[in-house]
Amino acid sequence: MTPETVVTIGRQGLELMLIVSAPLLLVALVVGIAVSFFQAVTQINEQTLSFLPKLVGVGITAIIAGPWMMTTLVDYIQRTITSIPALVSGG
C-alpha cells in the first residue's frame, strides 16, 4: 500500500463525511439564522429559543435524508472493506 493510496482513501472518507453531514448542517444553519433574525426583529433575547427549532429541523431532516445517508455510508464501507485484499496484496 502506497502513501498515495492512503491519502486517497482518507480524502474519499472526508469528502463522504462532508456530503453526508451537509443536509443536517445546512438546515441547522438556516434555522439558526431565521431564529436570530426573528429575535433581532422582536428584541426577544432568550438563549433557549433557538434550540428547539434547530432540534426539530434537524430531526425532520434526519428522518427525510436518513435513508440516503445510511445507503451512502453503507456503500462506502462495503467498497472499502472489499478493497482491503487488493490494497494489502498491492494488486
PDB file of N, CA and C in Angstrom, residues 2-3 6 9 11 17-18 35 38 44 52 57 59 61 64 76 89:
ATOM      1  N   THR A   2       0.666   2.098  -0.964  1.00  0.00           N
ATOM      2  CA  THR A   2       1.498   3.286  -1.100  1.00  0.00           C
ATOM      3  C   THR A   2       0.910   4.447  -0.299  1.00  0.00           C
ATOM      4  N   PRO A   3       1.718   5.429  -0.003  1.00  0.00           N
ATOM      5  CA  PRO A   3       1.187   6.611   0.694  1.00  0.00           C
ATOM      6  C   PRO A   3       0.089   7.324  -0.103  1.00  0.00           C
ATOM      7  N   VAL A   6      -3.209   5.645   0.670  1.00  0.00           N
ATOM      8  CA  VAL A   6      -3.714   6.015   1.993  1.00  0.00           C
ATOM      9  C   VAL A   6      -4.335   7.411   1.954  1.00  0.00           C
ATOM     10  N   ILE A   9      -7.723   7.235   0.115  1.00  0.00           N
ATOM     11  CA  ILE A   9      -8.779   6.659   0.955  1.00  0.00           C
ATOM     12  C   ILE A   9      -9.222   7.672   2.012  1.00  0.00           C
ATOM     13  N   ARG A  11      -8.995  10.971   1.808  1.00  0.00           N
ATOM     14  CA  ARG A  11      -9.701  12.054   1.134  1.00  0.00           C
ATOM     15  C   ARG A  11     -11.131  11.650   0.799  1.00  0.00           C
ATOM     16  N   MET A  17     -17.901  12.258   4.386  1.00  0.00           N
ATOM     17  CA  MET A  17     -18.381  12.838   5.636  1.00  0.00           C
ATOM     18  C   MET A  17     -19.000  14.207   5.392  1.00  0.00           C
ATOM     19  N   LEU A  18     -18.369  15.019   4.559  1.00  0.00           N
ATOM     20  CA  LEU A  18     -18.884  16.348   4.254  1.00  0.00           C
ATOM     21  C   LEU A  18     -20.207  16.267   3.507  1.00  0.00           C
ATOM     22  N   VAL A  35     -34.057  32.130  13.221  1.00  0.00           N
ATOM     23  CA  VAL A  35     -34.398  32.410  14.617  1.00  0.00           C
ATOM     24  C   VAL A  35     -33.656  33.657  15.097  1.00  0.00           C
ATOM     25  N   PHE A  38     -35.457  36.593  13.719  1.00  0.00           N
ATOM     26  CA  PHE A  38     -36.695  36.785  14.476  1.00  0.00           C
ATOM     27  C   PHE A  38     -36.417  37.428  15.831  1.00  0.00           C
ATOM     28  N   ILE A  44     -36.429  39.816  21.338  1.00  0.00           N
ATOM     29  CA  ILE A  44     -36.518  38.749  22.334  1.00  0.00           C
ATOM     30  C   ILE A  44     -35.144  38.097  22.394  1.00  0.00           C
ATOM     31  N   LEU A  52     -34.848  24.646  20.300  1.00  0.00           N
ATOM     32  CA  LEU A  52     -35.948  23.766  19.892  1.00  0.00           C
ATOM     33  C   LEU A  52     -36.200  23.796  18.381  1.00  0.00           C
ATOM     34  N   GLY A  57     -35.913  20.956  13.264  1.00  0.00           N
ATOM     35  CA  GLY A  57     -35.482  20.993  11.864  1.00  0.00           C
ATOM     36  C   GLY A  57     -34.483  19.905  11.530  1.00  0.00           C
ATOM     37  N   GLY A  59     -34.071  17.133  13.200  1.00  0.00           N
ATOM     38  CA  GLY A  59     -34.755  15.843  13.336  1.00  0.00           C
ATOM     39  C   GLY A  59     -35.563  15.484  12.105  1.00  0.00           C
ATOM     40  N   THR A  61     -35.095  16.666   9.097  1.00  0.00           N
ATOM     41  CA  THR A  61     -34.140  16.425   8.009  1.00  0.00           C
ATOM     42  C   THR A  61     -33.511  15.048   8.138  1.00  0.00           C
ATOM     43  N   ILE A  64     -35.996  12.533   6.865  1.00  0.00           N
ATOM     44  CA  ILE A  64     -36.153  12.572   5.412  1.00  0.00           C
ATOM     45  C   ILE A  64     -34.892  12.075   4.701  1.00  0.00           C
ATOM     46  N   TYR A  76     -20.120   3.010   0.905  1.00  0.00           N
ATOM     47  CA  TYR A  76     -18.706   3.362   1.075  1.00  0.00           C
ATOM     48  C   TYR A  76     -17.985   2.312   1.918  1.00  0.00           C
ATOM     49  N   SER A  89      -2.397  -6.741  -0.866  1.00  0.00           N
ATOM     50  CA  SER A  89      -1.544  -7.516  -1.765  1.00  0.00           C
ATOM     51  C   SER A  89      -0.814  -6.634  -2.782  1.00  0.00           C
TER      52      SER A  89
END
